[in-house]
mmCIF file of C-alpha atoms in Angstrom:
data_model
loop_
_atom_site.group_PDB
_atom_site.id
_atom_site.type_symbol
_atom_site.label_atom_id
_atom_site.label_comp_id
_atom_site.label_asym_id
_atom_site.label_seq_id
_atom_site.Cartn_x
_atom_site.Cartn_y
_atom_site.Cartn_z
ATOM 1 C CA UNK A 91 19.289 -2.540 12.255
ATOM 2 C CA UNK A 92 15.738 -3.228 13.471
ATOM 3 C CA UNK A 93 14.927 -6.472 15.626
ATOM 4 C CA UNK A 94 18.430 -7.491 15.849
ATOM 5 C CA UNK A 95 17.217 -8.032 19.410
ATOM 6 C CA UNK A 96 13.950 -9.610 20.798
ATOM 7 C CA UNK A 97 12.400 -8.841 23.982
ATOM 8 C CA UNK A 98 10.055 -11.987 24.295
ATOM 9 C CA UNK A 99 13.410 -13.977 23.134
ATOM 10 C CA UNK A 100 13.242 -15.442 19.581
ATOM 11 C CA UNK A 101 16.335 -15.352 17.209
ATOM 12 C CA UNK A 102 16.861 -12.043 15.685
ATOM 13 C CA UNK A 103 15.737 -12.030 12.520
ATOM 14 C CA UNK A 104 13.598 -9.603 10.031
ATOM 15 C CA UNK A 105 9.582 -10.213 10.982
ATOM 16 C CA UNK A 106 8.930 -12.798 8.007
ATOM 17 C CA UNK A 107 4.994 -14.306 7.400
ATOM 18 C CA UNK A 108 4.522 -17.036 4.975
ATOM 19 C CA UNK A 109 2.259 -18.119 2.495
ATOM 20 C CA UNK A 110 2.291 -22.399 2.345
ATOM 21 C CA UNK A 111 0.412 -24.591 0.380
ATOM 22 C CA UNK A 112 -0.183 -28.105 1.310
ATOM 23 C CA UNK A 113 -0.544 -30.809 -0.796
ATOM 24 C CA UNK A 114 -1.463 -34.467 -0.633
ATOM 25 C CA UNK A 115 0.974 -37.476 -0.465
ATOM 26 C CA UNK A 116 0.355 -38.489 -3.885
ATOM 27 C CA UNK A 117 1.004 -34.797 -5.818
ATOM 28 C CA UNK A 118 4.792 -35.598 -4.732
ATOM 29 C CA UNK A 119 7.121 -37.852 -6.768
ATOM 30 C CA UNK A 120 8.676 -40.900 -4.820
ATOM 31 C CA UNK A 121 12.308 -38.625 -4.523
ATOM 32 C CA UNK A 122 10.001 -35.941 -3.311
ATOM 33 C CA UNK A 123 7.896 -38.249 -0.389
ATOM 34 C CA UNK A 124 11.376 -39.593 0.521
ATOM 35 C CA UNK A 125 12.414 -35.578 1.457
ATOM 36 C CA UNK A 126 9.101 -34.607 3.000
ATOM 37 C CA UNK A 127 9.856 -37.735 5.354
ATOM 38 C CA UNK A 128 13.375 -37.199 6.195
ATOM 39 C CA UNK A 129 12.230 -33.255 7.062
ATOM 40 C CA UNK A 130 9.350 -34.171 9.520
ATOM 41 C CA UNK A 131 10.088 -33.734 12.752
ATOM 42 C CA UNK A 132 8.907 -36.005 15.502
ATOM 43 C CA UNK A 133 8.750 -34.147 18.541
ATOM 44 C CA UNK A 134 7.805 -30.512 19.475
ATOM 45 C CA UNK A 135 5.336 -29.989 16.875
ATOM 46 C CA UNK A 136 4.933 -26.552 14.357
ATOM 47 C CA UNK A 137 6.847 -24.350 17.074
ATOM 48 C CA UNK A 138 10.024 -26.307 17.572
ATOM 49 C CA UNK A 139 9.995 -26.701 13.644
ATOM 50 C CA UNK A 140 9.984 -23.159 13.374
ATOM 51 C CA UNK A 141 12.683 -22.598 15.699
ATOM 52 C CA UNK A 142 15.092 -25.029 14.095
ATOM 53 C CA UNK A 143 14.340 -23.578 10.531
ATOM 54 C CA UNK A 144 14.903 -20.071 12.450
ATOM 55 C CA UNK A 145 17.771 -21.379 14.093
ATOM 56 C CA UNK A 146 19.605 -23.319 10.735
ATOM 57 C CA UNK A 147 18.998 -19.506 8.984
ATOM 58 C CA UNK A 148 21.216 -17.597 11.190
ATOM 59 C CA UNK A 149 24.005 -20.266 12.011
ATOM 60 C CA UNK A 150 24.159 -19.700 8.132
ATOM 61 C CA UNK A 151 24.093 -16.060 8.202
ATOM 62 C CA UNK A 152 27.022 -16.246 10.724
ATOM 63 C CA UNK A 153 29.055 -18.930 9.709
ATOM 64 C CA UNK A 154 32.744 -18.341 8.733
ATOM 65 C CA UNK A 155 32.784 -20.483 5.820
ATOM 66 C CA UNK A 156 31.754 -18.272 3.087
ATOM 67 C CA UNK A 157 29.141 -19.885 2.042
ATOM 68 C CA UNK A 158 25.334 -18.644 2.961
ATOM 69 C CA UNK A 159 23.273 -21.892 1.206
ATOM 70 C CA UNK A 160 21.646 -24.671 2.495
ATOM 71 C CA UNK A 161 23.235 -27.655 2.281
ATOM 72 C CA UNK A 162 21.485 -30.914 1.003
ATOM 73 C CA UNK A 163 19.817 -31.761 4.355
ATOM 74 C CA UNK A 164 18.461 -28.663 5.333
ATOM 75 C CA UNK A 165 14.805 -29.283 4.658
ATOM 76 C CA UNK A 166 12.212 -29.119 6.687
ATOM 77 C CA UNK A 167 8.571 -30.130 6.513
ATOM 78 C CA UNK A 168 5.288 -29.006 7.873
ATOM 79 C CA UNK A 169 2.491 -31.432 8.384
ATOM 80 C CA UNK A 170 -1.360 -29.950 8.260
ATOM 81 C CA UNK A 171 -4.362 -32.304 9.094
ATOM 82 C CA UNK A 172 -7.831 -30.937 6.845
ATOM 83 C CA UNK A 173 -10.909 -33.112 7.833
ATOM 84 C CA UNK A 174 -8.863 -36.300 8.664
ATOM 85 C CA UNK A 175 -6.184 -35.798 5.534
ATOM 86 C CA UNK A 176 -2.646 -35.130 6.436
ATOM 87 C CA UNK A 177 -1.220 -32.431 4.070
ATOM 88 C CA UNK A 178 2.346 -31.669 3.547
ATOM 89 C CA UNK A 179 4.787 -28.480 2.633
ATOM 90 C CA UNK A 180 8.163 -29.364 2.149
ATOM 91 C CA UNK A 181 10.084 -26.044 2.996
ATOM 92 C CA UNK A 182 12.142 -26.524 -0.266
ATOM 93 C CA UNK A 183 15.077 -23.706 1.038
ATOM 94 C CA UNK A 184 17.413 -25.575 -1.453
ATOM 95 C CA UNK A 185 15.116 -24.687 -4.286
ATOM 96 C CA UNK A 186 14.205 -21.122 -2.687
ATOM 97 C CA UNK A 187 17.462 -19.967 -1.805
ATOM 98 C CA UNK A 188 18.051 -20.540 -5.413
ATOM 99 C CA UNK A 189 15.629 -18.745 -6.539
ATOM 100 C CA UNK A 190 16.905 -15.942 -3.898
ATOM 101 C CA UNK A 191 20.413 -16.023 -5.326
ATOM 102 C CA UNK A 192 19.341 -15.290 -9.138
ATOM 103 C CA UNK A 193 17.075 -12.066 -7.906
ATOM 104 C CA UNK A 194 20.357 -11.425 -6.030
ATOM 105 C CA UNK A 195 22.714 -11.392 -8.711
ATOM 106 C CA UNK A 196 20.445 -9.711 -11.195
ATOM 107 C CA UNK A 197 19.526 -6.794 -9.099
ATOM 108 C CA UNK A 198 22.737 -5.912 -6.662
ATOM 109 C CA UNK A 199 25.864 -3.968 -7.950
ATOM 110 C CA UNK A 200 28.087 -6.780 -9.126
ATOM 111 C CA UNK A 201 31.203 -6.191 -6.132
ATOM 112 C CA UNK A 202 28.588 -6.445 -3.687
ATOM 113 C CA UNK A 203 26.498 -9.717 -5.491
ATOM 114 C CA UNK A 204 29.999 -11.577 -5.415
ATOM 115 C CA UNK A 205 30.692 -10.495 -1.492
ATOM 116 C CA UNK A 206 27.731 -12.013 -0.616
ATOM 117 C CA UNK A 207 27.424 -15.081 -2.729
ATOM 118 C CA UNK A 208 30.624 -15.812 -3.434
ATOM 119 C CA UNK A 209 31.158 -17.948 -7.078
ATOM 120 C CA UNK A 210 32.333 -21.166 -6.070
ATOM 121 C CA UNK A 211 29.489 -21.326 -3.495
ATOM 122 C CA UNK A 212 26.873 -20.398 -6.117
ATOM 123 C CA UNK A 213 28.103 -23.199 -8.780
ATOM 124 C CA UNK A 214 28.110 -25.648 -5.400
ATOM 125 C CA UNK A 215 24.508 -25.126 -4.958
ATOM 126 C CA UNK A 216 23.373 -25.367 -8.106
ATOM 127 C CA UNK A 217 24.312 -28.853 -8.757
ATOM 128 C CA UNK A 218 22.042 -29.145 -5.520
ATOM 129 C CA UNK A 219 19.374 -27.377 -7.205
ATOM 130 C CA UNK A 220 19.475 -29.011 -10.207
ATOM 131 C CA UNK A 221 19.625 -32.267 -8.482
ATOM 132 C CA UNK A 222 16.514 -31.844 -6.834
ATOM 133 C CA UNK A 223 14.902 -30.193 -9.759
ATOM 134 C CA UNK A 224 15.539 -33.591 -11.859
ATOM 135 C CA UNK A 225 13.620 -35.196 -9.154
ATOM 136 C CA UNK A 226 10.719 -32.935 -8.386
ATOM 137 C CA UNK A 227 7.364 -33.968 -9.763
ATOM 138 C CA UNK A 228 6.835 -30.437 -11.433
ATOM 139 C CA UNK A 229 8.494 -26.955 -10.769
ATOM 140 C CA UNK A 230 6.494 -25.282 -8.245
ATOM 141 C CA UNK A 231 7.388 -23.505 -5.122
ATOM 142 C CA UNK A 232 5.214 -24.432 -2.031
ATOM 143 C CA UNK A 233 5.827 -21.433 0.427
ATOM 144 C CA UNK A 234 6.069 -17.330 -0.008
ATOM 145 C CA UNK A 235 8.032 -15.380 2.067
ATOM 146 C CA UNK A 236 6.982 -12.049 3.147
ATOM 147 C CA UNK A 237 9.681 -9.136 5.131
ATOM 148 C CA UNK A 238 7.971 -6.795 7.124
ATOM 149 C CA UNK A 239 4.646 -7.226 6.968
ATOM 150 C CA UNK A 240 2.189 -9.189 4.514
ATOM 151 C CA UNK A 241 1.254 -8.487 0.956
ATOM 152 C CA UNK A 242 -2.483 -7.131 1.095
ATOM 153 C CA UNK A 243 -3.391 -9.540 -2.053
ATOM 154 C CA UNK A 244 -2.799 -12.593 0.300
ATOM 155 C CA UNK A 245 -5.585 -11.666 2.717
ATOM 156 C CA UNK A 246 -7.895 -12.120 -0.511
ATOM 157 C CA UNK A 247 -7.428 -16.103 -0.189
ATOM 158 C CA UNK A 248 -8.958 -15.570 3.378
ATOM 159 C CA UNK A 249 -11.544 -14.525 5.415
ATOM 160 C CA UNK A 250 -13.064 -14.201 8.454
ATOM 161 C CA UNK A 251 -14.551 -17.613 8.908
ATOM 162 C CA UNK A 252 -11.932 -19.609 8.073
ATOM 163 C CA UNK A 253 -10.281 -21.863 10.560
ATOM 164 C CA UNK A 254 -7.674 -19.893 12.599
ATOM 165 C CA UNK A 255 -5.127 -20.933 14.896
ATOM 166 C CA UNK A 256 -3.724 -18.564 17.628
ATOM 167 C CA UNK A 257 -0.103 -20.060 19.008
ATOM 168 C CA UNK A 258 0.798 -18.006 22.498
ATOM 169 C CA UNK A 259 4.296 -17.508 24.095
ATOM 170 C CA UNK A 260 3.573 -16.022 27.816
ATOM 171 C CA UNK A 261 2.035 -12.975 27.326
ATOM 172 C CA UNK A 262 2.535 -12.002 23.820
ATOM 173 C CA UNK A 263 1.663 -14.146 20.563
ATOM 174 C CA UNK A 264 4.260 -16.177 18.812
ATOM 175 C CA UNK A 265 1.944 -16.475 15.451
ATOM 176 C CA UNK A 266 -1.563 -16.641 14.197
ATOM 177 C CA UNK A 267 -2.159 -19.267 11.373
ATOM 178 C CA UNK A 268 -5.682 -18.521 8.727
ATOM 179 C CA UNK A 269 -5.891 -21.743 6.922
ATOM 180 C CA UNK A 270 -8.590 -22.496 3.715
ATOM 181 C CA UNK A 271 -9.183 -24.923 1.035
ATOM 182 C CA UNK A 272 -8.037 -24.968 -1.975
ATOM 183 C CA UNK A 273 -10.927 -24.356 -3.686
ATOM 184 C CA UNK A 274 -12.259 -21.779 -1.819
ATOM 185 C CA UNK A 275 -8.919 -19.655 -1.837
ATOM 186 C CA UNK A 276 -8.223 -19.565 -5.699
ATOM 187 C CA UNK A 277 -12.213 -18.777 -6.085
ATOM 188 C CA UNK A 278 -11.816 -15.697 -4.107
ATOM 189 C CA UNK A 279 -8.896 -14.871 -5.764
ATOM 190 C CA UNK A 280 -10.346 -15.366 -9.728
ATOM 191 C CA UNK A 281 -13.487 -13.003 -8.167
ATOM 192 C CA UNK A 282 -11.172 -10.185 -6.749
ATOM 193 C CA UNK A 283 -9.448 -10.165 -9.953
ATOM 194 C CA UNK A 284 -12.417 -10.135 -12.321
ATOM 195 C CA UNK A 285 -13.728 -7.219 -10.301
ATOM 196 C CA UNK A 286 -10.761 -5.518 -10.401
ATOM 197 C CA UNK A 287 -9.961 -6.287 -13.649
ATOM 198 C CA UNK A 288 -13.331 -4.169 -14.509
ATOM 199 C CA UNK A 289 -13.351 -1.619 -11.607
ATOM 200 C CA UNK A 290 -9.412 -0.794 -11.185
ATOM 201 C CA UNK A 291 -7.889 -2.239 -13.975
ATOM 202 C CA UNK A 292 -4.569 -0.088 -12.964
ATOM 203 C CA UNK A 293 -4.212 -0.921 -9.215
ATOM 204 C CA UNK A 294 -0.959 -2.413 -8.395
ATOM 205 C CA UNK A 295 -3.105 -5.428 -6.752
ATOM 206 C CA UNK A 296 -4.401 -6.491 -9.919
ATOM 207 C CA UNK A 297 -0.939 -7.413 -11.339
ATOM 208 C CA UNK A 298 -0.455 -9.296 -8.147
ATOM 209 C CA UNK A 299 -3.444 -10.986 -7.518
ATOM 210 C CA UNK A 300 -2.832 -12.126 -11.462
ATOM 211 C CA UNK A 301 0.254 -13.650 -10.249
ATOM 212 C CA UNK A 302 -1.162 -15.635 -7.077
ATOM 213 C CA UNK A 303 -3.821 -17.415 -8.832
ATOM 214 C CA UNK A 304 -1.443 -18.292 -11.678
ATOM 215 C CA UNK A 305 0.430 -19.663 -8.638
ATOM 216 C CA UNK A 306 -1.966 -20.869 -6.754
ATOM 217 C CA UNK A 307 -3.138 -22.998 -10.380
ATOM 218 C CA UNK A 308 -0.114 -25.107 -10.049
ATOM 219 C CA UNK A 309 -1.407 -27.380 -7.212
ATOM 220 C CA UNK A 310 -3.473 -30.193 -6.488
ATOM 221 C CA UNK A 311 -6.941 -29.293 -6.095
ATOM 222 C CA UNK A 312 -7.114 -30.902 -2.656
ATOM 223 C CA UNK A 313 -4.313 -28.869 -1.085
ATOM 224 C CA UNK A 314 -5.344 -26.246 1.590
ATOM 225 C CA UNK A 315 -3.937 -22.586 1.876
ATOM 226 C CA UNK A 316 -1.890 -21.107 4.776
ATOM 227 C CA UNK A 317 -1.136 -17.747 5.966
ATOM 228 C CA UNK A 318 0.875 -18.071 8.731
ATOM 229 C CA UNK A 319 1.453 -14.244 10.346
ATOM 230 C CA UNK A 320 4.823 -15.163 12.123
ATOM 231 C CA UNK A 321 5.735 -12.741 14.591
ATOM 232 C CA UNK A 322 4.117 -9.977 12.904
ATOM 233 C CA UNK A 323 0.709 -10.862 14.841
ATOM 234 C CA UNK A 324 2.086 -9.727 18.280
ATOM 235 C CA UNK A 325 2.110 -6.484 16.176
ATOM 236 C CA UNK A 326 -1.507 -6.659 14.697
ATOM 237 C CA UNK A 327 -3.468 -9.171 15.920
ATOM 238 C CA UNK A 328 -6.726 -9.270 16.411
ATOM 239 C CA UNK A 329 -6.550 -8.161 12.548
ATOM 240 C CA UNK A 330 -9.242 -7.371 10.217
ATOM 241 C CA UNK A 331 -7.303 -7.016 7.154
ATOM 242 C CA UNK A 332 -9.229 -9.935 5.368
ATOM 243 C CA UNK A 333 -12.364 -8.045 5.743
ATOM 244 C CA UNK A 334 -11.182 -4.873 5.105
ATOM 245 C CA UNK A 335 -9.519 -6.130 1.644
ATOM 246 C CA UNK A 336 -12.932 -7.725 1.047
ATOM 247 C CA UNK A 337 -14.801 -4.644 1.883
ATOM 248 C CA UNK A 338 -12.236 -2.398 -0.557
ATOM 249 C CA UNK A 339 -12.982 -4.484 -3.323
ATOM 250 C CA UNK A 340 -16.189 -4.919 -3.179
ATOM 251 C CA UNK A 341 -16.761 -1.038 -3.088
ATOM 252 C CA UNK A 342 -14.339 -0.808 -6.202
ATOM 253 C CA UNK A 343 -16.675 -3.392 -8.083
ATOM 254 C CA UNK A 344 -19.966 -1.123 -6.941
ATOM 255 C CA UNK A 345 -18.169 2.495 -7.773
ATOM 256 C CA UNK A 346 -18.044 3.357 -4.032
ATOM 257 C CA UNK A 347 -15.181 5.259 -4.338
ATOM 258 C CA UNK A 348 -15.519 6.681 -0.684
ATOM 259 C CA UNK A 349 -16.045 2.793 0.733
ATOM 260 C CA UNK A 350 -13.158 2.087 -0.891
ATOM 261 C CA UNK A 351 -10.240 4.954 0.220
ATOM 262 C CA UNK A 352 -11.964 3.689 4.176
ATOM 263 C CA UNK A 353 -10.765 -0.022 3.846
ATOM 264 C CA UNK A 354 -7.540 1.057 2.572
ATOM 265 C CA UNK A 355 -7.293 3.394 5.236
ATOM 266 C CA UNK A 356 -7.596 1.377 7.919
ATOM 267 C CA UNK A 357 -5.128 -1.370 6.092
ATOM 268 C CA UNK A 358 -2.422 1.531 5.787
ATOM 269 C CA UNK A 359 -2.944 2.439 9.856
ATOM 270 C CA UNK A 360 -2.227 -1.147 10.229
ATOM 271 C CA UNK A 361 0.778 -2.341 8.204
ATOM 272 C CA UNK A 362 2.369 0.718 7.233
ATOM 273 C CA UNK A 363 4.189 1.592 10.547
ATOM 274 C CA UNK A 364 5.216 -2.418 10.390
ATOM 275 C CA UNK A 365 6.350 -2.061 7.232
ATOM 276 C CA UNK A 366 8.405 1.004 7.986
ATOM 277 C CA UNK A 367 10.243 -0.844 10.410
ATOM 278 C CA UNK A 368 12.824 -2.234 7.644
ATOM 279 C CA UNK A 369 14.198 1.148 7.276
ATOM 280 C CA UNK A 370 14.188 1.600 11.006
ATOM 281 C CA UNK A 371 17.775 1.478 12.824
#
């Protein structure tokens, strides 16, 4: 399969970027502060917490035990400082891998469903999911994972301007990070969708947009956004996507039809031969 191997030497896994949310201390319940404290790691900073979380993945992958969950200590968290306020994203894989399981089960022929996620290992972790759920200030899910590239509605939270972090590995780029407000992230997403909502009211982004601000709703209003490429941005980067998603949909809200088919254009030349790397071998 493609990127079982790395050249520049990370752990061979599908190119993954990630949408995060980070919230203030207080939007946590006390059982919740108490995880976000235990997952912090104190030395190595973002990258060796990304390498761990990498690393815990695939010794699950290949373990011999049968069972592919996280167990009740696999957390991790992510700390974000916004103008002198720490921030926190737990990674919640607990609540995510069951989350992961269900769309599993539900959508993979039955023989295969109970290869991979074998019965007694699914009832194990949901007593661990239900545990934490009992203890979670309300339901929502901090982080979105994206496989092989990044969902084009995402880039609508962003743009050019916004504060952007570019993490280097020798000669090649380990991630780029695009991090905004709150505020300003689910107000560009309510305009894209009004426009849309009256220019393109069929376009597949619509639906999804619709879903990220009902998402993005759930949080405390003094939480910033993160897009964190991953290693996709060795691929792309420098990347215009945020301005080219701007530009489409602005062209869509003024009837330029041929503005329009140009950003989307230059987003397919982009992502698409990323994206076609899942089918690769």
């Amino acid at each position: 399969m493609a990127e079982l191997s790395d050249a520049h030497g990370f752990a061979a896994r599908p190119l993954s970027s990630h949408l995060r949310v980070y919230e203030p201390l207080d939007a946590f319940s006390s059982h919740e502060r108490e995880r976000l404290k235990a997952g912090l790691q104190s030395k190595g900073g973002r990258e060796a917490l990304d390498t761990a979380e990498s690393d815990a993945a695939l010794d699950r992958i290949i373990n011999t035990t049968g069972d592919p969950f996280p167990g009740d200590r696999a957390e991790f968290t992510r700390a974000l400082t916004v103008n002198g306020t720490t921030l926190y994203c737990p990674s919640q894989l607990v609540l995510r891998s069951g989350l992961a399981a269900e769309s599993v089960i539900s959508t993979a022929p039955r023989m295969l469903a109970e290869l991979m996620l074998p019965e007694e290992a699914r009832e194990r972790h949901q007593r661990r999911v239900d545990k934490i759920a009992a203890e979670t200030a309300s339901p929502r899910i901090n982080t979105r994972e994206s496989l092989w590239g990044i969902p084009f509605s995402w880039f609508v939270l962003f743009q050019e301007s916004d504060p952007t972090e570019i993490v280097e590995a020798g000669d090649h780029l380990r991630t780029v990070r695009i991090v905004a407000p709150w505020s300003k992230a689910i107000s560009r997403a309510r305009f894209a969708v009004a426009n849309l909502a009256l220019a393109a009211p069929d376009m597949s982004m619509l639906d999804e947009l619709t879903a990220l601000t009902e998402w993005l709703e759930e949080f405390n209003p003094e939480s910033a956004v993160e897009l964190d490429y991953g290693r996709v941005a060795d691929r792309v980067y420098p990347d215009e996507s945020c301005l080219d998603v701007k530009l489409g949909i602005e062209c869509l809200a003024e009837g330029d039809m041929t503005g329009a088919a140009a950003a989307y254009r230059r987003l397919a030349s982009r992502w698409i031969p990323i994206r076609q790397l899942a089918r690769a071998s």
